[in-house]
Short mmCIF file of C-alpha atoms in Angstrom, two decimals:
data_model
loop_
_atom_site.label_atom_id
_atom_site.label_comp_id
_atom_site.label_asym_id
_atom_site.label_seq_id
_atom_site.Cartn_x
_atom_site.Cartn_y
_atom_site.Cartn_z
CA MET A 139 -52.58 -0.25 3.57
CA VAL A 140 -52.90 -2.09 0.33
CA ALA A 141 -49.46 -4.40 0.28
CA MET A 142 -48.41 -3.25 -3.70
CA ILE A 143 -46.20 -5.52 -6.48
CA LYS A 144 -43.15 -5.04 -5.62
CA LEU A 145 -40.43 -3.92 -8.36
CA ASN A 146 -37.93 -5.79 -10.26
CA ASP A 147 -34.45 -4.23 -10.76
CA PHE A 148 -35.08 -3.35 -13.65
CA GLU A 149 -38.67 -1.59 -13.22
CA VAL A 150 -36.94 0.48 -10.91
CA ILE A 151 -34.80 1.61 -12.79
CA GLN A 152 -36.87 2.22 -15.32
CA CYS A 153 -38.75 4.77 -12.89
CA THR A 154 -36.21 5.97 -12.43
CA ASN A 155 -35.51 7.35 -15.05
CA ALA A 156 -38.60 8.63 -15.66
CA LEU A 157 -38.96 10.09 -13.12
CA ASN A 158 -35.44 12.10 -12.99
CA VAL A 159 -36.87 12.90 -16.56
CA ARG A 160 -39.45 14.19 -15.30
CA ILE A 161 -38.78 16.05 -11.73
CA ALA A 162 -35.79 18.13 -14.90
CA THR A 163 -38.92 18.98 -16.58
CA LEU A 164 -40.85 20.17 -13.70
CA ARG A 165 -37.65 22.24 -12.47
CA ALA A 166 -37.33 23.97 -15.66
CA LEU A 167 -40.44 25.27 -15.43
CA TYR A 168 -40.17 26.63 -12.03
CA GLN A 169 -37.08 28.09 -13.45
CA GLU A 170 -39.10 29.57 -16.03
CA LEU A 171 -41.45 30.96 -14.16
CA LYS A 172 -39.10 32.51 -11.92
CA ALA A 173 -37.56 34.18 -14.03
CA GLY A 174 -40.41 35.67 -15.65
CA ILE A 175 -39.98 33.91 -19.26
CA LEU A 176 -44.08 33.10 -19.12
CA SER A 177 -46.54 34.00 -16.46
CA LEU A 178 -47.92 31.39 -14.33
CA THR A 179 -51.25 30.99 -16.66
CA ASP A 180 -49.34 29.50 -18.89
CA MET A 181 -47.69 26.72 -17.24
CA GLN A 182 -50.37 25.58 -14.39
CA GLU A 183 -51.27 23.36 -16.48
CA GLN A 184 -48.56 21.80 -17.43
CA ILE A 185 -46.69 22.51 -13.96
CA ASP A 186 -49.54 20.10 -12.64
CA MET A 187 -49.85 18.06 -15.07
CA THR A 188 -45.88 17.43 -14.60
CA LYS A 189 -46.42 16.79 -10.78
CA LYS A 190 -49.20 13.58 -11.14
CA GLN A 191 -46.36 12.24 -13.96
CA VAL A 192 -43.72 12.57 -10.89
CA LEU A 193 -46.63 11.29 -8.01
CA ASP A 194 -47.96 8.52 -10.86
CA LEU A 195 -43.73 7.34 -10.67
CA HIS A 196 -43.55 7.35 -6.92
CA LYS A 197 -47.00 5.54 -5.93
CA LYS A 198 -45.16 2.80 -8.46
CA MET A 199 -41.89 2.23 -6.33
CA TYR A 200 -43.16 3.61 -2.31
CA ASN A 201 -46.02 2.70 -0.55
CA TYR A 202 -48.71 5.16 -0.83
CA TRP A 203 -52.13 4.87 2.01
CA GLN A 204 -53.99 6.77 3.62
CA GLY A 205 -54.89 5.57 7.94
CA LYS A 206 -57.31 5.02 10.23
CA ASN A 207 -56.60 8.18 11.78
CA GLY A 208 -57.36 10.53 8.65
CA LYS A 209 -53.92 11.01 7.73
CA TRP A 210 -51.68 9.79 4.21
CA TYR A 211 -48.32 8.40 4.64
CA SER A 212 -45.81 8.02 2.51
CA TYR A 213 -41.84 6.90 2.22
CA LEU A 214 -39.22 8.85 0.57
CA PRO A 215 -36.25 7.17 -0.90
CA LYS A 216 -34.10 5.42 2.02
CA GLU A 217 -29.96 5.24 2.28
CA GLY A 218 -30.04 0.89 2.53
CA VAL A 219 -33.68 0.73 2.76
CA ASP A 220 -35.08 -0.98 -0.25
CA LYS A 221 -37.71 0.18 -1.57
CA PRO A 222 -40.99 0.04 -1.36
CA LYS A 223 -40.12 1.61 1.47
CA GLY A 224 -37.73 3.87 2.96
CA LYS A 225 -38.06 7.17 5.54
CA GLN A 226 -42.01 7.25 7.12
CA ILE A 227 -43.78 10.86 6.36
CA GLU A 228 -47.27 11.86 6.91
CA SER A 229 -49.08 14.55 6.87
CA ILE A 230 -52.92 15.51 7.81
CA SER A 231 -54.27 16.03 3.60
CA GLN A 232 -53.85 13.43 0.56
CA GLU A 233 -52.52 16.96 -1.14
CA LYS A 234 -49.85 18.26 1.28
CA LEU A 235 -48.96 14.62 0.90
CA ASP A 236 -48.69 15.49 -2.83
CA ASN A 237 -47.10 19.17 -2.10
CA ARG A 238 -44.78 17.17 0.27
CA ILE A 239 -43.96 14.68 -2.32
CA VAL A 240 -42.96 16.78 -4.95
CA GLU A 241 -41.06 19.11 -3.27
CA TYR A 242 -38.21 16.76 -1.52
CA TYR A 243 -37.57 15.50 -5.03
CA VAL A 244 -37.45 18.91 -5.88
CA ASN A 245 -35.07 20.25 -3.73
CA ALA A 246 -33.53 16.90 -4.04
CA GLU A 247 -32.28 17.21 -7.53
CA LYS A 248 -31.17 20.17 -6.71
CA GLU A 249 -29.27 19.33 -3.31
CA LYS A 250 -27.68 17.09 -6.52
CA LYS A 251 -25.91 19.42 -8.58
CA ASP A 252 -25.26 21.65 -5.45
CA GLN A 253 -22.86 19.06 -4.15
CA GLU A 254 -22.41 18.24 -7.84
CA ASN A 255 -20.81 21.13 -7.85
CA SER A 256 -18.92 21.33 -4.64
CA CYS A 257 -18.04 17.19 -4.29
CA PRO A 258 -14.13 17.90 -3.21
CA THR A 259 -12.36 15.36 -5.87
CA PHE A 260 -10.69 12.27 -5.48
CA LEU A 261 -6.61 14.38 -4.54
CA GLU A 262 -8.58 16.25 -1.95
CA VAL A 263 -10.88 12.91 0.08
CA TYR A 264 -6.99 11.04 -0.90
CA TYR A 265 -5.81 14.09 1.55
CA MET A 266 -8.50 13.37 4.04
CA TRP A 267 -8.34 9.93 3.79
CA ARG A 268 -4.32 10.16 4.65
CA LYS A 269 -5.23 12.35 7.70
CA VAL A 270 -6.36 9.42 9.21
CA LYS A 271 -4.75 6.70 7.65
CA ASP A 272 -0.93 8.26 8.83
CA LEU A 273 -2.08 7.84 12.55
CA GLU A 274 -1.33 4.72 12.76
CA LEU A 275 2.36 3.84 10.46
CA ASP A 276 5.41 4.96 10.97
CA ASP A 277 7.33 7.91 9.49
CA ASN A 278 9.02 5.39 7.14
CA SER A 279 5.50 4.35 5.84
CA ILE A 280 4.51 7.52 5.92
CA TYR A 281 7.77 8.50 4.09
CA LYS A 282 6.89 5.80 1.74
CA TYR A 283 2.59 6.09 0.82
CA ASN A 284 3.80 10.62 0.23
CA THR A 285 5.87 8.71 -2.70
CA ASP A 286 3.63 6.41 -4.16
CA CYS A 287 0.80 9.53 -4.39
CA LYS A 288 3.13 11.20 -5.98
CA ARG A 289 4.44 8.49 -8.40
CA PHE A 290 0.10 7.40 -8.75
CA PHE A 291 -1.97 10.42 -8.57
CA LYS A 292 -0.82 13.55 -8.25
CA GLY A 293 -1.65 16.50 -11.72
CA THR A 294 -3.50 13.11 -13.37
CA GLU A 295 -6.83 14.67 -14.76
CA PHE A 296 -8.09 11.67 -12.66
CA THR A 297 -7.59 12.76 -8.86
CA GLU A 298 -9.26 16.10 -10.20
CA THR A 299 -11.42 15.02 -10.80
CA PRO A 300 -14.71 15.47 -8.11
CA ILE A 301 -14.83 11.84 -6.57
CA ASN A 302 -18.82 12.00 -6.80
CA GLN A 303 -18.34 11.89 -10.12
CA ILE A 304 -16.15 9.45 -10.53
CA ASN A 305 -17.61 5.63 -11.38
CA GLU A 306 -16.12 2.05 -12.80
CA ASN A 307 -15.67 2.77 -15.86
CA THR A 308 -13.26 5.56 -14.85
CA ILE A 309 -12.11 3.57 -12.59
CA ARG A 310 -11.30 0.87 -14.59
CA ARG A 311 -9.49 3.20 -17.21
CA PHE A 312 -6.70 5.27 -15.34
CA ILE A 313 -6.27 2.31 -13.16
CA LEU A 314 -4.76 0.24 -17.29
CA GLU A 315 -3.46 3.75 -18.19
CA THR A 316 -1.79 3.73 -15.34
CA ILE A 317 -1.02 0.05 -15.38
CA LYS A 318 0.90 0.50 -19.77
CA GLU A 319 2.67 4.56 -18.64
CA LEU A 320 4.37 2.74 -15.55
CA GLU A 321 4.56 -0.82 -16.48
CA LEU A 322 2.92 -2.11 -12.44
CA CYS A 323 3.70 -5.30 -11.77
CA LYS A 324 1.06 -7.56 -10.21
CA GLU A 325 2.55 -6.44 -7.26
CA THR A 326 2.86 -2.94 -8.09
CA CYS A 327 -0.76 -3.34 -9.09
CA ARG A 328 -2.57 -4.33 -6.05
CA LYS A 329 -1.11 -1.83 -3.60
CA PHE A 330 -2.49 1.64 -6.75
CA TYR A 331 -5.51 -0.60 -6.62
CA GLY A 332 -6.03 -0.86 -2.91
CA TYR A 333 -4.99 3.42 -2.77
CA ILE A 334 -8.67 3.98 -4.78
CA LYS A 335 -9.96 1.62 -3.03
CA ASN A 336 -9.49 2.28 0.50
CA VAL A 337 -9.96 6.20 -0.83
CA ILE A 338 -13.98 5.36 -2.48
CA ARG A 339 -14.46 3.26 0.57
CA TYR A 340 -13.58 6.56 2.65
CA ALA A 341 -15.44 8.91 0.61
CA ARG A 342 -18.66 6.65 1.79
CA ILE A 343 -18.36 6.33 5.25
CA GLU A 344 -18.04 9.89 5.32
CA LYS A 345 -20.92 10.34 3.67
CA ILE A 346 -19.45 12.19 0.49
CA ILE A 347 -20.66 9.49 -2.09
CA VAL A 348 -23.84 7.32 -1.92
CA GLU A 349 -23.26 4.56 -4.22
CA ASN A 350 -19.29 3.10 -4.34
CA PRO A 351 -18.01 2.97 -7.73
CA ILE A 352 -14.89 0.15 -7.24
CA GLU A 353 -17.50 -2.16 -6.15
CA PHE A 354 -17.47 -5.03 -9.00
CA LEU A 355 -13.71 -4.25 -9.59
CA GLU A 356 -10.70 -6.07 -7.85
CA ALA A 357 -7.59 -6.27 -8.26
CA LYS A 358 -7.03 -9.63 -10.29
CA ASP A 359 -9.10 -7.98 -12.98
CA PHE A 360 -5.61 -6.47 -13.80
CA SER A 361 -3.31 -9.08 -13.26
CA LYS A 362 -3.56 -9.91 -17.03
CA HIS A 363 -2.49 -5.99 -18.19
CA CYS A 364 0.90 -6.00 -15.82
CA VAL A 365 4.28 -6.34 -16.02
CA VAL A 366 5.33 -10.10 -16.05
CA VAL A 367 8.29 -9.43 -13.58
CA ASP A 368 11.67 -11.46 -15.02
CA ARG A 369 12.01 -14.29 -12.12
CA THR A 370 14.26 -16.03 -14.21
CA GLU A 371 17.95 -14.70 -12.64
CA LYS A 372 19.49 -16.87 -9.30
CA GLY A 373 18.79 -15.08 -6.31
CA TYR A 374 22.08 -16.39 -4.62
CA TYR A 375 25.35 -15.47 -5.75
CA THR A 376 27.59 -18.59 -7.98
CA ASP A 377 31.18 -20.18 -6.64
CA ASP A 378 32.93 -18.36 -9.79
CA GLU A 379 30.76 -14.63 -9.00
CA LEU A 380 31.95 -14.90 -5.31
CA ALA A 381 35.46 -15.34 -6.43
CA VAL A 382 35.09 -12.62 -8.61
CA ILE A 383 33.82 -10.02 -5.82
CA PHE A 384 36.65 -11.25 -3.42
CA LYS A 385 38.80 -9.92 -6.16
CA ALA A 386 37.38 -6.69 -6.42
CA LEU A 387 37.05 -6.34 -3.02
CA ASN A 388 41.00 -7.05 -2.45
CA GLY A 389 41.74 -4.68 -5.25
CA TYR A 390 39.46 -1.77 -2.97
CA TYR A 391 41.76 -2.95 0.40
CA THR A 392 45.04 -2.39 -1.87
CA SER A 393 43.94 1.53 -3.38
CA ASN A 394 41.74 2.68 -0.14
CA PRO A 395 42.61 0.48 2.83
CA THR A 396 40.21 2.52 5.64
CA TYR A 397 37.54 1.90 2.86
CA MET A 398 35.81 0.03 4.95
CA PRO A 399 31.68 -0.60 3.58
CA ALA A 400 33.78 -2.64 1.12
CA TYR A 401 35.17 -5.36 4.67
CA ALA A 402 31.66 -5.06 5.56
CA ILE A 403 30.52 -6.99 2.17
CA GLU A 404 33.44 -9.42 2.92
CA LEU A 405 31.84 -10.01 6.79
CA ALA A 406 28.33 -10.09 4.41
CA ILE A 407 29.82 -13.11 2.61
CA TYR A 408 30.84 -14.89 6.32
CA THR A 409 27.93 -13.53 8.57
CA GLY A 410 24.90 -12.87 5.57
CA MET A 411 24.47 -10.39 7.78
CA ARG A 412 21.71 -7.31 6.90
CA VAL A 413 23.37 -4.19 6.04
CA SER A 414 21.57 -2.02 9.06
CA GLU A 415 22.69 -4.96 11.07
CA LEU A 416 26.41 -4.91 9.62
CA SER A 417 26.72 -1.30 10.08
CA THR A 418 26.60 -0.91 13.69
CA LEU A 419 28.77 -3.61 14.44
CA LYS A 420 30.83 -3.45 17.91
CA TRP A 421 33.75 -4.01 18.84
CA SER A 422 32.39 -5.24 22.01
CA ASP A 423 29.22 -7.47 19.95
CA ILE A 424 32.79 -9.77 18.76
CA THR A 425 33.40 -12.73 21.05
CA ASP A 426 36.62 -15.59 20.83
CA SER A 427 33.49 -17.67 20.34
CA CYS A 428 30.47 -15.37 18.17
CA ILE A 429 29.20 -12.34 16.88
CA ASN A 430 26.41 -11.02 18.93
CA ILE A 431 24.56 -9.28 16.25
CA ASN A 432 21.76 -7.37 18.53
CA LYS A 433 21.36 -3.62 16.88
CA SER A 434 20.40 -1.61 13.72
CA ALA A 435 20.98 1.30 11.71
CA LYS A 436 17.85 3.29 11.90
CA HIS A 437 16.70 5.47 9.30
CA ASN A 438 13.37 7.57 9.27
CA ARG A 439 13.11 8.85 5.42
CA LEU A 440 10.68 11.43 6.00
CA LYS A 441 12.66 13.80 8.77
CA ASN A 442 16.20 12.21 7.01
CA GLU A 443 17.20 10.65 10.28
CA PHE A 444 19.51 8.24 11.13
CA SER A 445 19.79 6.05 14.47
CA VAL A 446 20.20 3.04 16.31
CA GLY A 447 17.85 0.71 17.08
CA LYS A 448 16.46 -3.03 17.82
CA THR A 449 17.04 -5.41 14.95
CA LYS A 450 14.90 -6.01 12.32
CA THR A 451 13.44 -8.69 13.98
CA LYS A 452 13.13 -7.52 17.13
CA LYS A 453 15.82 -9.75 19.07
CA SER A 454 18.53 -10.55 19.06
CA ARG A 455 20.86 -13.69 17.88
CA VAL A 456 24.90 -14.87 18.10
CA TYR A 457 26.54 -16.14 14.94
CA PRO A 458 29.65 -18.32 15.54
CA ASN A 459 33.15 -16.97 15.19
CA ASP A 460 35.81 -19.08 12.94
CA GLU A 461 39.11 -18.46 11.07
CA GLN A 462 37.51 -16.36 7.96
CA ILE A 463 35.87 -14.34 9.91
CA THR A 464 38.47 -13.65 12.61
CA LYS A 465 41.12 -13.00 10.08
CA LEU A 466 38.37 -10.35 8.08
CA LEU A 467 37.80 -8.29 12.26
CA SER A 468 41.71 -8.27 12.98
CA LYS A 469 42.91 -6.83 9.51
CA ILE A 470 40.29 -3.76 9.69
CA LYS A 471 41.52 -3.15 13.45
CA HIS A 472 44.83 -3.52 12.30
CA ILE A 473 44.41 -1.23 9.74
CA GLN A 474 42.33 1.35 11.97
CA THR A 475 45.02 0.86 14.27
CA GLU A 476 48.23 1.97 11.74
CA TYR A 477 45.50 4.77 10.72
CA GLY A 478 44.65 6.27 13.77
CA ILE A 479 40.45 5.73 12.90
CA LEU A 480 39.26 3.00 15.59
CA CYS A 481 36.60 3.76 17.62
CA GLU A 482 33.96 1.17 19.04
CA TRP A 483 32.94 1.04 15.95
CA ILE A 484 34.20 -2.33 13.14
CA PHE A 485 33.01 -0.32 10.59
CA THR A 486 34.02 3.67 11.11
CA ASP A 487 33.24 6.39 8.97
CA GLY A 488 36.71 7.95 10.04
CA ASN A 489 35.09 10.12 12.14
CA GLY A 490 34.06 8.03 15.36
CA GLY A 491 30.84 6.76 14.34
CA TYR A 492 29.30 4.90 11.88
CA THR A 493 29.58 3.89 8.40
CA HIS A 494 25.34 4.14 7.40
CA ALA A 495 24.06 1.62 5.58
CA ARG A 496 23.47 3.27 2.41
CA ASN A 497 27.72 3.40 2.01
CA ILE A 498 27.81 0.03 1.44
CA THR A 499 24.84 -0.39 -0.34
CA ASP A 500 26.25 1.93 -2.64
CA CYS A 501 29.76 0.39 -2.37
CA MET A 502 27.66 -3.25 -3.31
CA THR A 503 26.28 -1.93 -6.20
CA ARG A 504 29.22 -0.70 -7.69
CA LEU A 505 31.25 -3.60 -7.72
CA CYS A 506 28.92 -5.28 -8.82
CA ARG A 507 28.60 -3.09 -11.39
CA GLU A 508 32.14 -2.55 -12.35
CA ASN A 509 32.20 -6.41 -12.68
CA GLY A 510 29.00 -7.06 -14.60
CA LEU A 511 28.16 -9.03 -11.83
CA SER A 512 23.37 -8.85 -11.58
CA GLY A 513 22.43 -6.36 -9.25
CA GLY A 514 20.63 -8.37 -5.89
CA GLY A 515 23.07 -5.99 -3.15
CA ILE A 516 23.30 -7.74 0.46
CA THR A 517 20.11 -9.47 -0.06
CA LYS A 518 22.19 -11.24 -2.27
CA LEU A 519 24.92 -12.03 -0.45
CA ARG A 520 22.35 -12.88 2.67
CA LYS A 521 20.39 -15.53 0.52
CA THR A 522 23.78 -16.96 -1.02
CA THR A 523 24.44 -17.34 3.11
CA SER A 524 21.30 -19.27 3.53
CA SER A 525 21.61 -21.30 0.79
CA ASP A 526 25.00 -22.90 1.17
CA LEU A 527 23.97 -23.38 5.10
CA GLN A 528 20.40 -25.93 3.93
CA SER A 529 22.82 -27.06 0.66
CA LYS A 530 25.29 -28.34 3.30
CA GLY A 531 21.88 -30.58 5.56
CA VAL A 532 21.46 -27.31 8.30
CA PRO A 533 17.95 -27.56 8.81
CA LYS A 534 16.74 -24.67 8.62
CA SER A 535 15.73 -23.30 12.03
CA VAL A 536 19.04 -23.42 12.71
CA VAL A 537 19.65 -21.31 9.84
CA ALA A 538 16.84 -19.18 10.16
CA SER A 539 18.21 -19.12 13.74
CA MET A 540 21.25 -17.40 12.78
CA LEU A 541 20.59 -15.62 9.35
CA GLY A 542 18.20 -14.15 12.00
CA HIS A 543 14.35 -14.35 9.42
CA THR A 544 11.83 -17.05 9.62
CA THR A 545 10.45 -19.67 7.82
CA GLU A 546 7.30 -20.78 6.39
CA VAL A 547 5.05 -21.38 9.82
CA ASN A 548 4.64 -25.21 10.08
CA GLU A 549 8.87 -24.60 10.98
CA LYS A 550 8.69 -21.66 12.87
CA TYR A 551 6.44 -24.01 15.44
CA TYR A 552 6.53 -26.88 15.44
CA THR A 553 9.94 -26.97 14.75
CA TYR A 554 12.83 -26.61 16.58
CA ASP A 555 16.82 -25.39 16.74
CA THR A 556 18.22 -27.60 18.87
CA SER A 557 22.04 -27.03 17.67
CA ASN A 558 24.25 -25.16 20.41
CA LEU A 559 27.47 -23.51 20.18
CA ASP A 560 29.79 -25.83 19.21
CA GLU A 561 27.83 -27.10 16.20
CA LYS A 562 26.97 -23.88 14.89
CA GLN A 563 30.39 -23.04 14.67
CA LYS A 564 31.89 -25.71 13.57
CA ILE A 565 29.48 -25.48 9.98
CA ILE A 566 30.42 -21.93 10.16
CA GLN A 567 34.03 -23.30 9.46
CA GLU A 568 33.27 -25.49 7.48
CA ARG A 569 30.71 -23.43 4.97
CA ASN A 570 33.73 -20.55 5.00
CA ALA A 571 36.83 -22.88 4.38
CA LYS A 572 35.89 -22.72 1.17
CA PHE A 573 36.57 -19.41 1.44
CA LYS A 574 40.56 -19.46 1.98
CA ASN A 575 40.80 -20.32 -2.14
CA LEU A 576 38.31 -18.51 -3.79
CA ALA A 577 39.85 -15.61 -2.54
CA HIS A 578 43.26 -16.09 -4.23
CA THR A 579 41.67 -17.88 -7.31
CA ARG A 580 41.84 -14.76 -9.40
#
């Protein structure tokens, strides 16, 4: 075999394009022959000439030789193998090898056309990918993926396009149009891009497509087109805002004494507890010195089922009791006893069950709206508690321990909470003392 000079990328593209033109011509000639438009005698010279052109172009890209055994050899295209090599073929004569090469190209073009006509759409491949991906997800994550699919993909021209007809420009245009239409921020855009990338990857693994149309696109390419989220707004409530909240809560207590979500909000102010933890708090979780936080409400949004499970971090923790917390809990128990709704749950629904977290969140949302406060809900109260404690010099590791969240990696692994419950109780006593005055300033 005589070693041939390897073509550069540009020369390969030129030869490939020329080869595709000759193959298309040859197929057209065969179709005319089959249809009886022209006779073989009329077309033979043109067919032979086109075959020769196909073979000449093939030999420019792939090795072609006669072996010492007298057989003839060459290569055919093979994914992942660079020219001039590929899938090796052999024949006992040069004529048979040439016919085999030409036949391959003619049939490969036909198979390509057939594949284009029968190729699944992007959305169909998305659902194929989801069948695998969903095995890794819990029900709430599946629910989120479903809502994202409806938001990003359903009803779009892009997702109804056969996936083998999607190229880099198609994807770029779709992402840019979606960013503009839905006003996506950077974080949401990265998630949106990730869905497309995973579907394309699945299609390549399953050999549905050969090329990777998203290979040279990255999520960061679209960042400058995303909506900038205004983060200048405070992530916590000021003392004046807390005074407004207390005034509104007192109004709820007066108008509807058994409305438990309002009391849950007040306890959130004192403790920074998660709304799911407040929802499932029991009287048995309360001691003279602390609140045992050991469970939280769970909502399976896919099945719309409610249950009680472990806390978000899967760990229990204690939060120190103080005068304000004790006074609030006594008030709640007194009201429930008076109205005959006392049960195991502190924030009862009045029928022996617990108040769902959603109801507490809705109460906080309505309170803020009615009183002209910015949103943020229970999470903002949680951030307020954290900020208050840290502003008083409480170590971040102690705050993290009390609120049940993690700090930065360095603090998580190298800083330890050495304070005992009495020390924490003193901190809470001092911090919550200010609420005595705030609750009566308006």
